[in-house]
PDB file of C-alpha atoms in Angstrom:
ATOM      1  CA  ALA A   1      -5.591   7.772  -8.605  1.00  0.00           C
ATOM      2  CA  GLN A   2      -6.170   7.868  -4.815  1.00  0.00           C
ATOM      3  CA  LYS A   3      -3.898   6.251  -2.879  1.00  0.00           C
ATOM      4  CA  VAL A   4      -4.025   6.111   1.307  1.00  0.00           C
ATOM      5  CA  THR A   5      -0.605   4.477   2.978  1.00  0.00           C
ATOM      6  CA  GLN A   6      -0.651   2.749   6.598  1.00  0.00           C
ATOM      7  CA  ALA A   7       3.041   2.171   6.965  1.00  0.00           C
ATOM      8  CA  GLN A   8       2.722   1.030  10.677  1.00  0.00           C
ATOM      9  CA  THR A   9       1.692  -3.337   9.585  1.00  0.00           C
ATOM     10  CA  GLU A  10       1.492  -3.433  13.560  1.00  0.00           C
ATOM     11  CA  ILE A  11       2.114  -1.900  16.482  1.00  0.00           C
ATOM     12  CA  SER A  12       2.280  -3.319  20.211  1.00  0.00           C
ATOM     13  CA  VAL A  13       1.996  -1.320  23.161  1.00  0.00           C
ATOM     14  CA  VAL A  14       1.843  -1.128  26.962  1.00  0.00           C
ATOM     15  CA  GLU A  15      -0.954   0.179  28.551  1.00  0.00           C
ATOM     16  CA  LYS A  16      -1.662   3.491  29.509  1.00  0.00           C
ATOM     17  CA  GLU A  17       1.197   4.189  26.836  1.00  0.00           C
ATOM     18  CA  ASP A  18      -0.279   6.499  24.222  1.00  0.00           C
ATOM     19  CA  VAL A  19       0.411   4.991  20.662  1.00  0.00           C
ATOM     20  CA  THR A  20      -0.291   7.161  17.122  1.00  0.00           C
ATOM     21  CA  LEU A  21      -1.562   5.574  14.244  1.00  0.00           C
ATOM     22  CA  ASP A  22       0.270   7.139  10.550  1.00  0.00           C
ATOM     23  CA  CYS A  23      -1.709   7.451   7.335  1.00  0.00           C
ATOM     24  CA  VAL A  24      -0.521   9.628   4.679  1.00  0.00           C
ATOM     25  CA  TYR A  25      -2.983  10.233   1.780  1.00  0.00           C
ATOM     26  CA  GLU A  26      -2.829  11.098  -2.189  1.00  0.00           C
ATOM     27  CA  THR A  27      -5.438  12.905  -4.380  1.00  0.00           C
ATOM     28  CA  ARG A  28      -5.370  16.079  -7.151  1.00  0.00           C
ATOM     29  CA  ASP A  29      -8.734  15.509  -5.689  1.00  0.00           C
ATOM     30  CA  THR A  30      -8.993  19.553  -3.693  1.00  0.00           C
ATOM     31  CA  THR A  31     -12.466  17.808  -2.017  1.00  0.00           C
ATOM     32  CA  TYR A  32     -11.751  14.575  -0.203  1.00  0.00           C
ATOM     33  CA  TYR A  33     -13.373  12.748   2.764  1.00  0.00           C
ATOM     34  CA  LEU A  34     -10.997  10.860   5.406  1.00  0.00           C
ATOM     35  CA  PHE A  35     -11.890   8.700   7.409  1.00  0.00           C
ATOM     36  CA  TRP A  36     -10.987   6.036  10.450  1.00  0.00           C
ATOM     37  CA  TYR A  37     -12.312   2.858  10.777  1.00  0.00           C
ATOM     38  CA  LYS A  38     -12.167   0.273  13.475  1.00  0.00           C
ATOM     39  CA  GLN A  39     -11.770  -3.728  13.696  1.00  0.00           C
ATOM     40  CA  PRO A  40     -12.308  -5.099  16.705  1.00  0.00           C
ATOM     41  CA  PRO A  41     -10.922  -9.503  17.170  1.00  0.00           C
ATOM     42  CA  SER A  42     -15.258  -9.622  16.730  1.00  0.00           C
ATOM     43  CA  GLY A  43     -14.308  -8.133  12.892  1.00  0.00           C
ATOM     44  CA  GLU A  44     -16.669  -5.804  12.388  1.00  0.00           C
ATOM     45  CA  LEU A  45     -16.206  -1.907  10.903  1.00  0.00           C
ATOM     46  CA  VAL A  46     -16.640   1.121  13.411  1.00  0.00           C
ATOM     47  CA  PHE A  47     -16.668   3.588  12.100  1.00  0.00           C
ATOM     48  CA  LEU A  48     -14.235   6.658  14.140  1.00  0.00           C
ATOM     49  CA  ILE A  49     -14.244  10.118  12.654  1.00  0.00           C
ATOM     50  CA  ARG A  50     -14.643  11.720   8.902  1.00  0.00           C
ATOM     51  CA  ARG A  51     -12.285  14.960   8.258  1.00  0.00           C
ATOM     52  CA  ASN A  52     -13.466  17.118   5.201  1.00  0.00           C
ATOM     53  CA  SER A  53     -10.616  18.721   3.286  1.00  0.00           C
ATOM     54  CA  PHE A  54     -11.414  22.352   3.938  1.00  0.00           C
ATOM     55  CA  ASP A  55     -11.371  22.066   8.366  1.00  0.00           C
ATOM     56  CA  GLU A  56      -8.204  20.478   9.489  1.00  0.00           C
ATOM     57  CA  GLN A  57      -9.093  21.386  13.241  1.00  0.00           C
ATOM     58  CA  ASN A  58      -7.522  18.814  14.951  1.00  0.00           C
ATOM     59  CA  GLU A  59     -10.547  17.060  16.790  1.00  0.00           C
ATOM     60  CA  ILE A  60     -10.742  14.662  20.342  1.00  0.00           C
ATOM     61  CA  SER A  61     -12.951  12.545  21.065  1.00  0.00           C
ATOM     62  CA  GLY A  62     -12.230  11.185  25.252  1.00  0.00           C
ATOM     63  CA  ARG A  63      -8.682   9.477  24.263  1.00  0.00           C
ATOM     64  CA  TYR A  64      -8.975   9.652  20.392  1.00  0.00           C
ATOM     65  CA  SER A  65      -6.966  12.395  18.697  1.00  0.00           C
ATOM     66  CA  TRP A  66      -7.069  13.114  14.985  1.00  0.00           C
ATOM     67  CA  ASN A  67      -3.726  15.371  14.190  1.00  0.00           C
ATOM     68  CA  PHE A  68      -5.347  16.868  10.200  1.00  0.00           C
ATOM     69  CA  GLN A  69      -2.097  18.083   8.067  1.00  0.00           C
ATOM     70  CA  LYS A  70      -2.545  18.595   4.206  1.00  0.00           C
ATOM     71  CA  SER A  71       1.224  20.243   4.715  1.00  0.00           C
ATOM     72  CA  THR A  72       1.465  16.451   4.319  1.00  0.00           C
ATOM     73  CA  SER A  73      -1.496  14.907   3.657  1.00  0.00           C
ATOM     74  CA  SER A  74      -1.224  12.782   6.699  1.00  0.00           C
ATOM     75  CA  PHE A  75      -4.273  11.994   8.655  1.00  0.00           C
ATOM     76  CA  ASN A  76      -3.020  10.651  11.604  1.00  0.00           C
ATOM     77  CA  PHE A  77      -4.738   9.216  15.005  1.00  0.00           C
ATOM     78  CA  THR A  78      -3.398   9.158  18.562  1.00  0.00           C
ATOM     79  CA  ILE A  79      -4.686   7.007  21.719  1.00  0.00           C
ATOM     80  CA  THR A  80      -4.133   8.233  24.908  1.00  0.00           C
ATOM     81  CA  ALA A  81      -3.443   5.986  27.813  1.00  0.00           C
ATOM     82  CA  SER A  82      -4.049   2.581  25.709  1.00  0.00           C
ATOM     83  CA  GLN A  83      -6.866   0.319  27.148  1.00  0.00           C
ATOM     84  CA  VAL A  84      -6.529  -3.112  26.210  1.00  0.00           C
ATOM     85  CA  VAL A  85      -9.799  -2.991  24.646  1.00  0.00           C
ATOM     86  CA  ASP A  86      -8.366  -0.671  21.589  1.00  0.00           C
ATOM     87  CA  SER A  87      -6.412  -3.842  19.720  1.00  0.00           C
ATOM     88  CA  ALA A  88      -7.663  -4.236  16.548  1.00  0.00           C
ATOM     89  CA  VAL A  89      -7.405  -3.046  13.341  1.00  0.00           C
ATOM     90  CA  TYR A  90      -7.138   0.609  12.423  1.00  0.00           C
ATOM     91  CA  PHE A  91      -8.154   1.592   9.085  1.00  0.00           C
ATOM     92  CA  CYS A  92      -7.890   4.325   7.323  1.00  0.00           C
ATOM     93  CA  ALA A  93      -9.316   5.903   4.037  1.00  0.00           C
ATOM     94  CA  LEU A  94     -10.019   8.809   1.449  1.00  0.00           C
ATOM     95  CA  SER A  95     -12.828   9.723  -0.843  1.00  0.00           C
ATOM     96  CA  ASP A  96     -13.043  12.340  -2.315  1.00  0.00           C
ATOM     97  CA  GLY A  97     -17.267  13.105  -1.939  1.00  0.00           C
ATOM     98  CA  ASN A  98     -19.083  10.944  -4.820  1.00  0.00           C
ATOM     99  CA  THR A  99     -16.192   8.050  -5.250  1.00  0.00           C
ATOM    100  CA  PRO A 100     -15.980   3.897  -3.089  1.00  0.00           C
ATOM    101  CA  LEU A 101     -14.035   4.944   0.509  1.00  0.00           C
ATOM    102  CA  VAL A 102     -10.244   3.468  -0.679  1.00  0.00           C
ATOM    103  CA  PHE A 103      -8.940   1.951   1.843  1.00  0.00           C
ATOM    104  CA  GLY A 104      -5.247   1.528   3.410  1.00  0.00           C
ATOM    105  CA  LYS A 105      -4.132  -1.911   4.769  1.00  0.00           C
ATOM    106  CA  GLY A 106      -4.845  -1.133   8.197  1.00  0.00           C
ATOM    107  CA  THR A 107      -2.876  -1.062  11.069  1.00  0.00           C
ATOM    108  CA  ARG A 108      -2.406  -3.911  13.788  1.00  0.00           C
ATOM    109  CA  LEU A 109      -3.240  -2.601  17.821  1.00  0.00           C
ATOM    110  CA  SER A 110      -2.187  -4.900  20.473  1.00  0.00           C
ATOM    111  CA  VAL A 111      -1.921  -2.700  23.450  1.00  0.00           C
ATOM    112  CA  ILE A 112      -0.405  -5.117  26.732  1.00  0.00           C
ATOM    113  CA  ALA A 113      -2.270  -5.575  29.751  1.00  0.00           C
TER     114      ALA A 113
ATOM    115  CA  ASN B   1     -32.342  -1.002  13.437  1.00  0.00           C
ATOM    116  CA  ALA B   2     -30.874  -3.759  11.923  1.00  0.00           C
ATOM    117  CA  GLY B   3     -28.383  -2.390   9.483  1.00  0.00           C
ATOM    118  CA  VAL B   4     -27.262  -3.795   6.384  1.00  0.00           C
ATOM    119  CA  THR B   5     -27.710  -7.798   6.595  1.00  0.00           C
ATOM    120  CA  GLN B   6     -25.354  -9.821   5.129  1.00  0.00           C
ATOM    121  CA  THR B   7     -25.884 -14.382   5.243  1.00  0.00           C
ATOM    122  CA  PRO B   8     -23.926 -16.221   5.649  1.00  0.00           C
ATOM    123  CA  LYS B   9     -21.798 -15.812   8.624  1.00  0.00           C
ATOM    124  CA  PHE B  10     -19.223 -18.521   7.403  1.00  0.00           C
ATOM    125  CA  ARG B  11     -19.266 -20.310   3.731  1.00  0.00           C
ATOM    126  CA  ILE B  12     -17.882 -23.467   2.366  1.00  0.00           C
ATOM    127  CA  LEU B  13     -17.054 -23.767  -0.717  1.00  0.00           C
ATOM    128  CA  LYS B  14     -15.713 -26.394  -2.656  1.00  0.00           C
ATOM    129  CA  ILE B  15     -13.442 -25.340  -5.872  1.00  0.00           C
ATOM    130  CA  GLY B  16     -15.626 -24.842  -8.973  1.00  0.00           C
ATOM    131  CA  GLN B  17     -19.355 -24.012  -7.308  1.00  0.00           C
ATOM    132  CA  SER B  18     -21.369 -21.087  -7.285  1.00  0.00           C
ATOM    133  CA  MET B  19     -22.607 -18.812  -4.537  1.00  0.00           C
ATOM    134  CA  THR B  20     -24.568 -16.221  -3.762  1.00  0.00           C
ATOM    135  CA  LEU B  21     -23.303 -14.097  -0.609  1.00  0.00           C
ATOM    136  CA  GLN B  22     -26.775 -11.755   0.041  1.00  0.00           C
ATOM    137  CA  CYS B  23     -26.679  -8.002   1.871  1.00  0.00           C
ATOM    138  CA  THR B  24     -30.138  -6.086   1.433  1.00  0.00           C
ATOM    139  CA  GLN B  25     -30.380  -2.990   4.435  1.00  0.00           C
ATOM    140  CA  ASP B  26     -33.085  -1.082   6.111  1.00  0.00           C
ATOM    141  CA  MET B  27     -32.127   2.888   5.908  1.00  0.00           C
ATOM    142  CA  ASN B  28     -32.970   3.204   2.203  1.00  0.00           C
ATOM    143  CA  HIS B  29     -29.837   3.931   0.945  1.00  0.00           C
ATOM    144  CA  ASN B  30     -29.438   4.560  -2.643  1.00  0.00           C
ATOM    145  CA  TYR B  31     -24.951   3.771  -2.601  1.00  0.00           C
ATOM    146  CA  MET B  32     -24.360  -0.034  -1.828  1.00  0.00           C
ATOM    147  CA  TYR B  33     -20.877  -1.561  -1.655  1.00  0.00           C
ATOM    148  CA  TRP B  34     -18.933  -5.367  -1.627  1.00  0.00           C
ATOM    149  CA  TYR B  35     -15.510  -4.781  -0.114  1.00  0.00           C
ATOM    150  CA  ARG B  36     -13.001  -8.556   0.022  1.00  0.00           C
ATOM    151  CA  GLN B  37     -10.814  -8.584   2.990  1.00  0.00           C
ATOM    152  CA  ASP B  38      -7.780 -10.223   2.315  1.00  0.00           C
ATOM    153  CA  PRO B  39      -4.844 -10.607   6.037  1.00  0.00           C
ATOM    154  CA  GLY B  40      -2.721  -7.427   5.782  1.00  0.00           C
ATOM    155  CA  MET B  41      -3.743  -5.930   2.585  1.00  0.00           C
ATOM    156  CA  GLY B  42      -6.652  -3.902   3.592  1.00  0.00           C
ATOM    157  CA  LEU B  43     -10.418  -3.394   1.967  1.00  0.00           C
ATOM    158  CA  LYS B  44     -10.832  -3.414  -2.207  1.00  0.00           C
ATOM    159  CA  LEU B  45     -13.887  -2.494  -3.513  1.00  0.00           C
ATOM    160  CA  ILE B  46     -15.397  -5.099  -5.812  1.00  0.00           C
ATOM    161  CA  TYR B  47     -18.614  -3.672  -7.774  1.00  0.00           C
ATOM    162  CA  TYR B  48     -21.349  -0.512  -6.381  1.00  0.00           C
ATOM    163  CA  SER B  49     -24.380   0.181  -7.406  1.00  0.00           C
ATOM    164  CA  VAL B  50     -25.554   3.711  -6.897  1.00  0.00           C
ATOM    165  CA  GLY B  51     -28.826   2.707  -6.895  1.00  0.00           C
ATOM    166  CA  ALA B  52     -30.697   0.518  -8.502  1.00  0.00           C
ATOM    167  CA  GLY B  53     -30.011  -0.950 -11.974  1.00  0.00           C
ATOM    168  CA  ILE B  54     -27.390   0.750 -11.436  1.00  0.00           C
ATOM    169  CA  THR B  55     -24.082  -1.285 -10.480  1.00  0.00           C
ATOM    170  CA  ASP B  56     -20.103  -0.847 -11.660  1.00  0.00           C
ATOM    171  CA  LYS B  57     -16.966  -2.639 -11.269  1.00  0.00           C
ATOM    172  CA  GLY B  58     -14.589  -2.387  -8.669  1.00  0.00           C
ATOM    173  CA  GLU B  59     -10.469  -2.626  -7.766  1.00  0.00           C
ATOM    174  CA  VAL B  60     -10.716  -6.509  -8.211  1.00  0.00           C
ATOM    175  CA  PRO B  61     -14.457  -8.109 -10.618  1.00  0.00           C
ATOM    176  CA  ASN B  62     -13.375 -10.659 -11.868  1.00  0.00           C
ATOM    177  CA  GLY B  63     -14.755 -13.617 -11.143  1.00  0.00           C
ATOM    178  CA  TYR B  64     -17.477 -12.027  -9.390  1.00  0.00           C
ATOM    179  CA  ASN B  65     -21.205 -11.013 -10.395  1.00  0.00           C
ATOM    180  CA  VAL B  66     -23.186  -8.138  -9.069  1.00  0.00           C
ATOM    181  CA  SER B  67     -27.279  -6.994  -9.425  1.00  0.00           C
ATOM    182  CA  ARG B  68     -28.996  -4.024  -7.508  1.00  0.00           C
ATOM    183  CA  SER B  69     -33.105  -5.055  -8.355  1.00  0.00           C
ATOM    184  CA  THR B  70     -33.723  -3.156  -6.152  1.00  0.00           C
ATOM    185  CA  THR B  71     -33.101  -0.388  -2.836  1.00  0.00           C
ATOM    186  CA  GLU B  72     -32.686  -2.317  -0.302  1.00  0.00           C
ATOM    187  CA  ASP B  73     -30.844  -5.544  -1.912  1.00  0.00           C
ATOM    188  CA  PHE B  74     -27.228  -5.919  -3.079  1.00  0.00           C
ATOM    189  CA  PRO B  75     -25.958 -10.314  -3.749  1.00  0.00           C
ATOM    190  CA  LEU B  76     -22.898 -10.292  -4.767  1.00  0.00           C
ATOM    191  CA  ARG B  77     -22.828 -14.328  -6.918  1.00  0.00           C
ATOM    192  CA  LEU B  78     -18.751 -15.964  -7.666  1.00  0.00           C
ATOM    193  CA  GLU B  79     -19.526 -18.398  -9.813  1.00  0.00           C
ATOM    194  CA  LEU B  80     -16.274 -21.170 -10.570  1.00  0.00           C
ATOM    195  CA  ALA B  81     -15.432 -20.298  -6.653  1.00  0.00           C
ATOM    196  CA  ALA B  82     -11.633 -20.644  -7.018  1.00  0.00           C
ATOM    197  CA  PRO B  83      -8.890 -20.630  -4.550  1.00  0.00           C
ATOM    198  CA  SER B  84      -7.859 -16.940  -4.937  1.00  0.00           C
ATOM    199  CA  GLN B  85     -11.133 -15.725  -3.464  1.00  0.00           C
ATOM    200  CA  THR B  86     -11.005 -17.247   0.006  1.00  0.00           C
ATOM    201  CA  SER B  87     -11.549 -14.132   1.600  1.00  0.00           C
ATOM    202  CA  VAL B  88     -13.925 -11.516   4.139  1.00  0.00           C
ATOM    203  CA  TYR B  89     -17.193  -9.993   2.307  1.00  0.00           C
ATOM    204  CA  PHE B  90     -18.494  -6.990   3.490  1.00  0.00           C
ATOM    205  CA  CYS B  91     -21.031  -4.896   2.021  1.00  0.00           C
ATOM    206  CA  ALA B  92     -21.739  -1.032   3.143  1.00  0.00           C
ATOM    207  CA  SER B  93     -24.328   0.971   1.969  1.00  0.00           C
ATOM    208  CA  ARG B  94     -24.425   5.182   2.815  1.00  0.00           C
ATOM    209  CA  ARG B  95     -26.766   8.043   1.956  1.00  0.00           C
ATOM    210  CA  PRO B  96     -26.370   9.558  -1.001  1.00  0.00           C
ATOM    211  CA  THR B  97     -25.666  13.764  -0.402  1.00  0.00           C
ATOM    212  CA  PRO B  98     -25.011  16.433  -2.759  1.00  0.00           C
ATOM    213  CA  ARG B  99     -21.310  17.112  -2.018  1.00  0.00           C
ATOM    214  CA  GLY B 100     -21.045  12.901  -1.128  1.00  0.00           C
ATOM    215  CA  GLY B 101     -18.166  12.221   1.450  1.00  0.00           C
ATOM    216  CA  GLU B 102     -20.968  10.214   3.916  1.00  0.00           C
ATOM    217  CA  LYS B 103     -19.718   7.318   6.209  1.00  0.00           C
ATOM    218  CA  LEU B 104     -20.189   4.243   5.388  1.00  0.00           C
ATOM    219  CA  PHE B 105     -22.537   1.658   7.721  1.00  0.00           C
ATOM    220  CA  PHE B 106     -21.252  -1.883   6.781  1.00  0.00           C
ATOM    221  CA  GLY B 107     -22.574  -5.685   7.649  1.00  0.00           C
ATOM    222  CA  SER B 108     -20.926  -7.592  10.132  1.00  0.00           C
ATOM    223  CA  GLY B 109     -18.794  -9.821   6.780  1.00  0.00           C
ATOM    224  CA  THR B 110     -19.133 -13.488   5.291  1.00  0.00           C
ATOM    225  CA  GLN B 111     -16.289 -15.703   5.744  1.00  0.00           C
ATOM    226  CA  LEU B 112     -15.486 -18.115   2.922  1.00  0.00           C
ATOM    227  CA  SER B 113     -13.503 -20.005   1.988  1.00  0.00           C
ATOM    228  CA  VAL B 114     -13.060 -22.574  -1.202  1.00  0.00           C
ATOM    229  CA  LEU B 115     -11.251 -25.459  -0.586  1.00  0.00           C
TER     230      LEU B 115
END
């Protein structure tokens, strides 16, 4: 069975600090896909990134970066120089491609001005 | 583009009432999903569909029913509402690809309270 663990329930940082959100996954499949979604206070779910199991290159997009390590089954998300607008719940999710996404419980990030 | 549209946005039900949450998408996506989100619990899959006429249970299907008569629509039916069904419901869709793994497009959610 597939499983996603986000051990950090809530994180609070001061604006401009860097913060890393952890995601550990379990799967028996050799082909799988990992996702991060953001849920701001308004409630909608915003897609951030998708990574397949064959691509372990780290990804950077502006202040966001993702570190995918198959050896530790982790797909961590770092926000550099955090801003108040980054305050949200962040979800990590996993799929083998054909099965529905399995979500972690989410990490609530609060960025304080 | 409308994307995935859910109605209503909010609803209060009394115990034992029934209702249908509507979901429609205009992207011609074959795959559609219903998730529920409870505080601190992430999103749990209720039902999903890989195409018109095909539906399957997810992790938490009890108390719900779905149908998929068209590609566009995927309504979720609650029969005999219970307080345990108080939650935020999200509908989502994605396009089919040979290897899968496509991102989901989500609706804006329906906040349901059963009192």
